[in-house]
Amino acid sequence: MAKRRRRKMKLITKLIISFLSLMIVLVGAYFGRHAYMNYRLRMEQQQTIERQAKEKRDFIKRVAPEAQRMQAKYHVMSSITIAQAILESNWGKSQLSKEDNNLFGIKGTGANSKLFTTREYVNGQWITIKGRFKVYDSWDASIADHTRLMLEGTYYKSDNYEPVVKAQNYQEAAQALQDANYATDPNYAQKLIQIIQTYDLDQYDR
């Protein structure tokens, strides 16, 4: 009787040990998979961050040479030109910049323009409007026309952007653009300044 009881206890002990071992394996597998999934997620996020950072560096490298060429000839600061291109085109990803090479949202008329939907800040709120915007053969052409706009002004005021061209630093130039109503965004100047400082764009002014 005692032997039978001992055998039964041994069997129960083995079953308990087997059950606990299985639970340990299952729990380990669960947490191991969870840790692996978290690792993969972190890696994918890091890769996304690195890819986006590279895309931004590539965009700056692509537009900087023409911006610097325009600065050398006409004194429109490269940092301002690059920052505007970034802000207005969302790093070259906007439909207008991808399809029509218009980096700055410059409006136009006639055959070399296209009807496009955009947002503007009017009477204290953002509204959606339709307008005609210029079409260019290349981003360089867009940058050159942006410089021309700074030099020649608008049809209603030829010296509208003169303070931008004569600015002594990018902070003055950014504020001059806002004062000249280049964009309807009330925070336009601060956004340009922040972009310039974040990506050290003033290095292209030297």
PDB file of C-alpha atoms in Angstrom:
ATOM      1  CA  MET A   1       0.000   0.000   0.000  1.00  0.00           C
ATOM      2  CA  ALA A   2       2.791   2.372   0.946  1.00  0.00           C
ATOM      3  CA  LYS A   3       4.685   1.518  -2.261  1.00  0.00           C
ATOM      4  CA  ARG A   4       1.595   2.249  -4.342  1.00  0.00           C
ATOM      5  CA  ARG A   5       1.151   5.596  -2.573  1.00  0.00           C
ATOM      6  CA  ARG A   6       4.826   6.480  -3.196  1.00  0.00           C
ATOM      7  CA  ARG A   7       4.519   5.571  -6.874  1.00  0.00           C
ATOM      8  CA  LYS A   8       1.402   7.725  -7.118  1.00  0.00           C
ATOM      9  CA  MET A   9       3.169  10.646  -5.443  1.00  0.00           C
ATOM     10  CA  LYS A  10       6.133  10.276  -7.787  1.00  0.00           C
ATOM     11  CA  LEU A  11       3.770  10.282 -10.768  1.00  0.00           C
ATOM     12  CA  ILE A  12       1.992  13.379  -9.494  1.00  0.00           C
ATOM     13  CA  THR A  13       5.350  15.063  -8.873  1.00  0.00           C
ATOM     14  CA  LYS A  14       6.484  14.242 -12.413  1.00  0.00           C
ATOM     15  CA  LEU A  15       3.220  15.603 -13.829  1.00  0.00           C
ATOM     16  CA  ILE A  16       3.575  18.807 -11.819  1.00  0.00           C
ATOM     17  CA  ILE A  17       7.187  19.220 -12.914  1.00  0.00           C
ATOM     18  CA  SER A  18       6.223  18.554 -16.543  1.00  0.00           C
ATOM     19  CA  PHE A  19       3.375  21.061 -16.301  1.00  0.00           C
ATOM     20  CA  LEU A  20       5.592  23.705 -14.729  1.00  0.00           C
ATOM     21  CA  SER A  21       8.284  23.075 -17.322  1.00  0.00           C
ATOM     22  CA  LEU A  22       5.725  23.486 -20.101  1.00  0.00           C
ATOM     23  CA  MET A  23       4.439  26.704 -18.547  1.00  0.00           C
ATOM     24  CA  ILE A  24       7.980  28.040 -18.267  1.00  0.00           C
ATOM     25  CA  VAL A  25       8.584  27.249 -21.936  1.00  0.00           C
ATOM     26  CA  LEU A  26       5.289  28.856 -23.010  1.00  0.00           C
ATOM     27  CA  VAL A  27       5.818  31.954 -20.878  1.00  0.00           C
ATOM     28  CA  GLY A  28       9.387  32.233 -22.099  1.00  0.00           C
ATOM     29  CA  ALA A  29       8.241  31.873 -25.688  1.00  0.00           C
ATOM     30  CA  TYR A  30       5.561  34.540 -25.178  1.00  0.00           C
ATOM     31  CA  PHE A  31       7.892  37.068 -23.622  1.00  0.00           C
ATOM     32  CA  GLY A  32      10.623  36.139 -26.065  1.00  0.00           C
ATOM     33  CA  ARG A  33       8.310  36.806 -29.000  1.00  0.00           C
ATOM     34  CA  HIS A  34       7.078  39.999 -27.351  1.00  0.00           C
ATOM     35  CA  ALA A  35      10.675  41.169 -26.869  1.00  0.00           C
ATOM     36  CA  TYR A  36      11.502  40.247 -30.462  1.00  0.00           C
ATOM     37  CA  MET A  37       8.470  42.125 -31.802  1.00  0.00           C
ATOM     38  CA  ASN A  38       9.426  45.181 -29.753  1.00  0.00           C
ATOM     39  CA  TYR A  39      12.973  44.916 -31.073  1.00  0.00           C
ATOM     40  CA  ARG A  40      11.720  44.733 -34.665  1.00  0.00           C
ATOM     41  CA  LEU A  41       9.417  47.693 -34.077  1.00  0.00           C
ATOM     42  CA  ARG A  42      12.267  49.754 -32.647  1.00  0.00           C
ATOM     43  CA  MET A  43      14.489  48.792 -35.584  1.00  0.00           C
ATOM     44  CA  GLU A  44      11.793  49.725 -38.106  1.00  0.00           C
ATOM     45  CA  GLN A  45      11.220  53.037 -36.349  1.00  0.00           C
ATOM     46  CA  GLN A  46      14.945  53.731 -36.344  1.00  0.00           C
ATOM     47  CA  GLN A  47      15.197  52.848 -40.021  1.00  0.00           C
ATOM     48  CA  THR A  48      12.283  55.180 -40.769  1.00  0.00           C
ATOM     49  CA  ILE A  49      13.957  57.992 -38.843  1.00  0.00           C
ATOM     50  CA  GLU A  50      17.250  57.411 -40.652  1.00  0.00           C
ATOM     51  CA  ARG A  51      15.528  57.238 -44.045  1.00  0.00           C
ATOM     52  CA  GLN A  52      13.648  60.480 -43.411  1.00  0.00           C
ATOM     53  CA  ALA A  53      16.827  62.162 -42.200  1.00  0.00           C
ATOM     54  CA  LYS A  54      18.641  61.067 -45.358  1.00  0.00           C
ATOM     55  CA  GLU A  55      15.782  62.320 -47.555  1.00  0.00           C
ATOM     56  CA  LYS A  56      16.018  65.701 -45.859  1.00  0.00           C
ATOM     57  CA  ARG A  57      19.805  65.845 -46.267  1.00  0.00           C
ATOM     58  CA  ASP A  58      19.441  64.878 -49.936  1.00  0.00           C
ATOM     59  CA  PHE A  59      16.816  67.588 -50.483  1.00  0.00           C
ATOM     60  CA  ILE A  60      19.028  70.258 -48.958  1.00  0.00           C
ATOM     61  CA  LYS A  61      22.022  69.101 -51.015  1.00  0.00           C
ATOM     62  CA  ARG A  62      19.920  69.226 -54.157  1.00  0.00           C
ATOM     63  CA  VAL A  63      18.580  72.769 -53.736  1.00  0.00           C
ATOM     64  CA  ALA A  64      21.546  74.380 -51.966  1.00  0.00           C
ATOM     65  CA  PRO A  65      23.849  74.868 -55.003  1.00  0.00           C
ATOM     66  CA  GLU A  66      21.303  76.912 -56.969  1.00  0.00           C
ATOM     67  CA  ALA A  67      20.309  78.844 -53.845  1.00  0.00           C
ATOM     68  CA  GLN A  68      23.970  79.721 -53.278  1.00  0.00           C
ATOM     69  CA  ARG A  69      24.398  80.702 -56.923  1.00  0.00           C
ATOM     70  CA  MET A  70      21.425  83.066 -56.608  1.00  0.00           C
ATOM     71  CA  GLN A  71      22.858  84.525 -53.404  1.00  0.00           C
ATOM     72  CA  ALA A  72      26.224  85.141 -55.031  1.00  0.00           C
ATOM     73  CA  LYS A  73      24.593  87.030 -57.923  1.00  0.00           C
ATOM     74  CA  TYR A  74      21.610  88.721 -56.286  1.00  0.00           C
ATOM     75  CA  HIS A  75      22.172  88.642 -52.493  1.00  0.00           C
ATOM     76  CA  VAL A  76      19.058  86.660 -51.584  1.00  0.00           C
ATOM     77  CA  MET A  77      20.208  84.594 -48.607  1.00  0.00           C
ATOM     78  CA  SER A  78      20.602  80.897 -49.329  1.00  0.00           C
ATOM     79  CA  SER A  79      19.278  79.894 -45.910  1.00  0.00           C
ATOM     80  CA  ILE A  80      16.028  81.728 -46.579  1.00  0.00           C
ATOM     81  CA  THR A  81      15.627  80.240 -50.051  1.00  0.00           C
ATOM     82  CA  ILE A  82      16.279  76.702 -48.779  1.00  0.00           C
ATOM     83  CA  ALA A  83      14.036  77.114 -45.738  1.00  0.00           C
ATOM     84  CA  GLN A  84      11.194  78.427 -47.889  1.00  0.00           C
ATOM     85  CA  ALA A  85      11.619  75.532 -50.294  1.00  0.00           C
ATOM     86  CA  ILE A  86      11.422  73.110 -47.363  1.00  0.00           C
ATOM     87  CA  LEU A  87       8.381  74.749 -45.806  1.00  0.00           C
ATOM     88  CA  GLU A  88       6.428  75.456 -48.988  1.00  0.00           C
ATOM     89  CA  SER A  89       7.061  72.076 -50.653  1.00  0.00           C
ATOM     90  CA  ASN A  90       7.226  69.832 -47.567  1.00  0.00           C
ATOM     91  CA  TRP A  91      10.725  68.740 -48.483  1.00  0.00           C
ATOM     92  CA  GLY A  92       9.844  68.355 -52.154  1.00  0.00           C
ATOM     93  CA  LYS A  93       6.951  65.991 -51.410  1.00  0.00           C
ATOM     94  CA  SER A  94       4.040  68.297 -52.194  1.00  0.00           C
ATOM     95  CA  GLN A  95       2.058  67.607 -55.330  1.00  0.00           C
ATOM     96  CA  LEU A  96       2.922  71.020 -56.715  1.00  0.00           C
ATOM     97  CA  SER A  97       6.664  70.459 -56.298  1.00  0.00           C
ATOM     98  CA  LYS A  98       6.633  66.872 -57.567  1.00  0.00           C
ATOM     99  CA  GLU A  99       4.427  67.417 -60.625  1.00  0.00           C
ATOM    100  CA  ASP A 100       5.226  71.004 -61.556  1.00  0.00           C
ATOM    101  CA  ASN A 101       8.618  71.691 -59.889  1.00  0.00           C
ATOM    102  CA  ASN A 102       7.080  74.624 -58.013  1.00  0.00           C
ATOM    103  CA  LEU A 103       8.951  74.653 -54.694  1.00  0.00           C
ATOM    104  CA  PHE A 104       7.642  77.962 -53.353  1.00  0.00           C
ATOM    105  CA  GLY A 105       3.941  78.015 -54.131  1.00  0.00           C
ATOM    106  CA  ILE A 106       4.430  80.900 -56.547  1.00  0.00           C
ATOM    107  CA  LYS A 107       1.193  81.779 -58.293  1.00  0.00           C
ATOM    108  CA  GLY A 108       0.919  82.433 -62.021  1.00  0.00           C
ATOM    109  CA  THR A 109      -1.382  82.874 -64.978  1.00  0.00           C
ATOM    110  CA  GLY A 110      -1.622  81.664 -68.546  1.00  0.00           C
ATOM    111  CA  ALA A 111      -0.284  78.558 -70.245  1.00  0.00           C
ATOM    112  CA  ASN A 112       2.618  78.081 -67.830  1.00  0.00           C
ATOM    113  CA  SER A 113       0.354  77.739 -64.816  1.00  0.00           C
ATOM    114  CA  LYS A 114      -1.930  75.126 -63.337  1.00  0.00           C
ATOM    115  CA  LEU A 115      -5.096  75.217 -61.238  1.00  0.00           C
ATOM    116  CA  PHE A 116      -4.383  73.809 -57.807  1.00  0.00           C
ATOM    117  CA  THR A 117      -6.128  73.490 -54.449  1.00  0.00           C
ATOM    118  CA  THR A 118      -4.313  74.942 -51.447  1.00  0.00           C
ATOM    119  CA  ARG A 119      -4.914  76.286 -47.941  1.00  0.00           C
ATOM    120  CA  GLU A 120      -4.578  79.899 -46.823  1.00  0.00           C
ATOM    121  CA  TYR A 121      -5.021  81.694 -43.531  1.00  0.00           C
ATOM    122  CA  VAL A 122      -7.836  84.232 -43.899  1.00  0.00           C
ATOM    123  CA  ASN A 123      -9.622  86.203 -41.171  1.00  0.00           C
ATOM    124  CA  GLY A 124      -8.133  84.126 -38.382  1.00  0.00           C
ATOM    125  CA  GLN A 125      -8.811  80.691 -39.841  1.00  0.00           C
ATOM    126  CA  TRP A 126      -7.464  78.256 -42.427  1.00  0.00           C
ATOM    127  CA  ILE A 127      -9.577  77.878 -45.568  1.00  0.00           C
ATOM    128  CA  THR A 128      -9.229  75.807 -48.746  1.00  0.00           C
ATOM    129  CA  ILE A 129      -9.062  77.728 -52.017  1.00  0.00           C
ATOM    130  CA  LYS A 130      -8.263  77.105 -55.658  1.00  0.00           C
ATOM    131  CA  GLY A 131      -5.632  79.152 -57.453  1.00  0.00           C
ATOM    132  CA  ARG A 132      -3.297  79.050 -60.423  1.00  0.00           C
ATOM    133  CA  PHE A 133       0.346  78.257 -59.744  1.00  0.00           C
ATOM    134  CA  LYS A 134       3.392  78.413 -61.996  1.00  0.00           C
ATOM    135  CA  VAL A 135       4.802  75.323 -63.698  1.00  0.00           C
ATOM    136  CA  TYR A 136       8.602  74.950 -64.051  1.00  0.00           C
ATOM    137  CA  ASP A 137      10.914  72.641 -65.968  1.00  0.00           C
ATOM    138  CA  SER A 138      13.089  72.000 -62.921  1.00  0.00           C
ATOM    139  CA  TRP A 139      13.638  72.877 -59.286  1.00  0.00           C
ATOM    140  CA  ASP A 140      16.535  75.116 -60.306  1.00  0.00           C
ATOM    141  CA  ALA A 141      14.160  77.086 -62.518  1.00  0.00           C
ATOM    142  CA  SER A 142      11.803  77.439 -59.566  1.00  0.00           C
ATOM    143  CA  ILE A 143      14.628  78.718 -57.352  1.00  0.00           C
ATOM    144  CA  ALA A 144      15.720  81.221 -60.017  1.00  0.00           C
ATOM    145  CA  ASP A 145      12.149  82.511 -60.354  1.00  0.00           C
ATOM    146  CA  HIS A 146      11.864  82.807 -56.585  1.00  0.00           C
ATOM    147  CA  THR A 147      14.954  85.030 -56.635  1.00  0.00           C
ATOM    148  CA  ARG A 148      13.443  87.043 -59.476  1.00  0.00           C
ATOM    149  CA  LEU A 149      10.336  87.567 -57.378  1.00  0.00           C
ATOM    150  CA  MET A 150      12.448  88.841 -54.478  1.00  0.00           C
ATOM    151  CA  LEU A 151      14.181  91.311 -56.814  1.00  0.00           C
ATOM    152  CA  GLU A 152      11.238  92.460 -58.933  1.00  0.00           C
ATOM    153  CA  GLY A 153       8.460  92.275 -56.371  1.00  0.00           C
ATOM    154  CA  THR A 154       4.798  91.875 -57.204  1.00  0.00           C
ATOM    155  CA  TYR A 155       2.731  93.446 -59.947  1.00  0.00           C
ATOM    156  CA  TYR A 156       1.249  95.872 -57.406  1.00  0.00           C
ATOM    157  CA  LYS A 157       4.518  96.711 -55.609  1.00  0.00           C
ATOM    158  CA  SER A 158       7.883  96.319 -57.316  1.00  0.00           C
ATOM    159  CA  ASP A 159       9.888  96.821 -54.107  1.00  0.00           C
ATOM    160  CA  ASN A 160       7.690  94.533 -51.997  1.00  0.00           C
ATOM    161  CA  TYR A 161      10.555  92.183 -51.096  1.00  0.00           C
ATOM    162  CA  GLU A 162      13.385  94.730 -51.058  1.00  0.00           C
ATOM    163  CA  PRO A 163      13.790  94.371 -47.260  1.00  0.00           C
ATOM    164  CA  VAL A 164      14.318  90.615 -47.776  1.00  0.00           C
ATOM    165  CA  VAL A 165      17.173  91.220 -50.215  1.00  0.00           C
ATOM    166  CA  LYS A 166      18.739  93.899 -48.007  1.00  0.00           C
ATOM    167  CA  ALA A 167      18.409  91.943 -44.746  1.00  0.00           C
ATOM    168  CA  GLN A 168      21.620  91.546 -42.735  1.00  0.00           C
ATOM    169  CA  ASN A 169      20.712  88.126 -41.374  1.00  0.00           C
ATOM    170  CA  TYR A 170      18.176  85.366 -41.882  1.00  0.00           C
ATOM    171  CA  GLN A 171      16.053  86.485 -38.921  1.00  0.00           C
ATOM    172  CA  GLU A 172      15.525  89.889 -40.539  1.00  0.00           C
ATOM    173  CA  ALA A 173      14.884  88.291 -43.919  1.00  0.00           C
ATOM    174  CA  ALA A 174      12.304  85.875 -42.487  1.00  0.00           C
ATOM    175  CA  GLN A 175      10.426  88.662 -40.749  1.00  0.00           C
ATOM    176  CA  ALA A 176      10.601  90.808 -43.898  1.00  0.00           C
ATOM    177  CA  LEU A 177       8.936  88.004 -45.862  1.00  0.00           C
ATOM    178  CA  GLN A 178       6.110  87.840 -43.358  1.00  0.00           C
ATOM    179  CA  ASP A 179       5.743  91.625 -43.282  1.00  0.00           C
ATOM    180  CA  ALA A 180       5.566  91.608 -47.095  1.00  0.00           C
ATOM    181  CA  ASN A 181       2.722  89.060 -46.944  1.00  0.00           C
ATOM    182  CA  TYR A 182       4.593  86.368 -48.841  1.00  0.00           C
ATOM    183  CA  ALA A 183       2.430  83.836 -47.011  1.00  0.00           C
ATOM    184  CA  THR A 184      -0.809  84.156 -45.066  1.00  0.00           C
ATOM    185  CA  ASP A 185       0.487  82.030 -42.170  1.00  0.00           C
ATOM    186  CA  PRO A 186       0.875  84.358 -39.143  1.00  0.00           C
ATOM    187  CA  ASN A 187       3.772  82.202 -37.883  1.00  0.00           C
ATOM    188  CA  TYR A 188       5.611  82.125 -41.206  1.00  0.00           C
ATOM    189  CA  ALA A 189       8.742  83.976 -40.059  1.00  0.00           C
ATOM    190  CA  GLN A 190       9.157  81.860 -36.927  1.00  0.00           C
ATOM    191  CA  LYS A 191       8.729  78.638 -38.892  1.00  0.00           C
ATOM    192  CA  LEU A 192      11.466  79.677 -41.340  1.00  0.00           C
ATOM    193  CA  ILE A 193      13.804  80.640 -38.505  1.00  0.00           C
ATOM    194  CA  GLN A 194      13.198  77.330 -36.743  1.00  0.00           C
ATOM    195  CA  ILE A 195      13.923  75.356 -39.922  1.00  0.00           C
ATOM    196  CA  ILE A 196      17.144  77.291 -40.511  1.00  0.00           C
ATOM    197  CA  GLN A 197      18.330  76.729 -36.957  1.00  0.00           C
ATOM    198  CA  THR A 198      17.314  73.058 -36.836  1.00  0.00           C
ATOM    199  CA  TYR A 199      19.195  72.158 -40.024  1.00  0.00           C
ATOM    200  CA  ASP A 200      22.041  74.713 -39.727  1.00  0.00           C
ATOM    201  CA  LEU A 201      21.074  76.280 -43.042  1.00  0.00           C
ATOM    202  CA  ASP A 202      22.925  79.507 -42.291  1.00  0.00           C
ATOM    203  CA  GLN A 203      26.118  77.619 -43.185  1.00  0.00           C
ATOM    204  CA  TYR A 204      25.079  78.059 -46.825  1.00  0.00           C
ATOM    205  CA  ASP A 205      25.077  81.853 -46.425  1.00  0.00           C
ATOM    206  CA  ARG A 206      28.842  81.956 -45.944  1.00  0.00           C
TER     207      ARG A 206
END
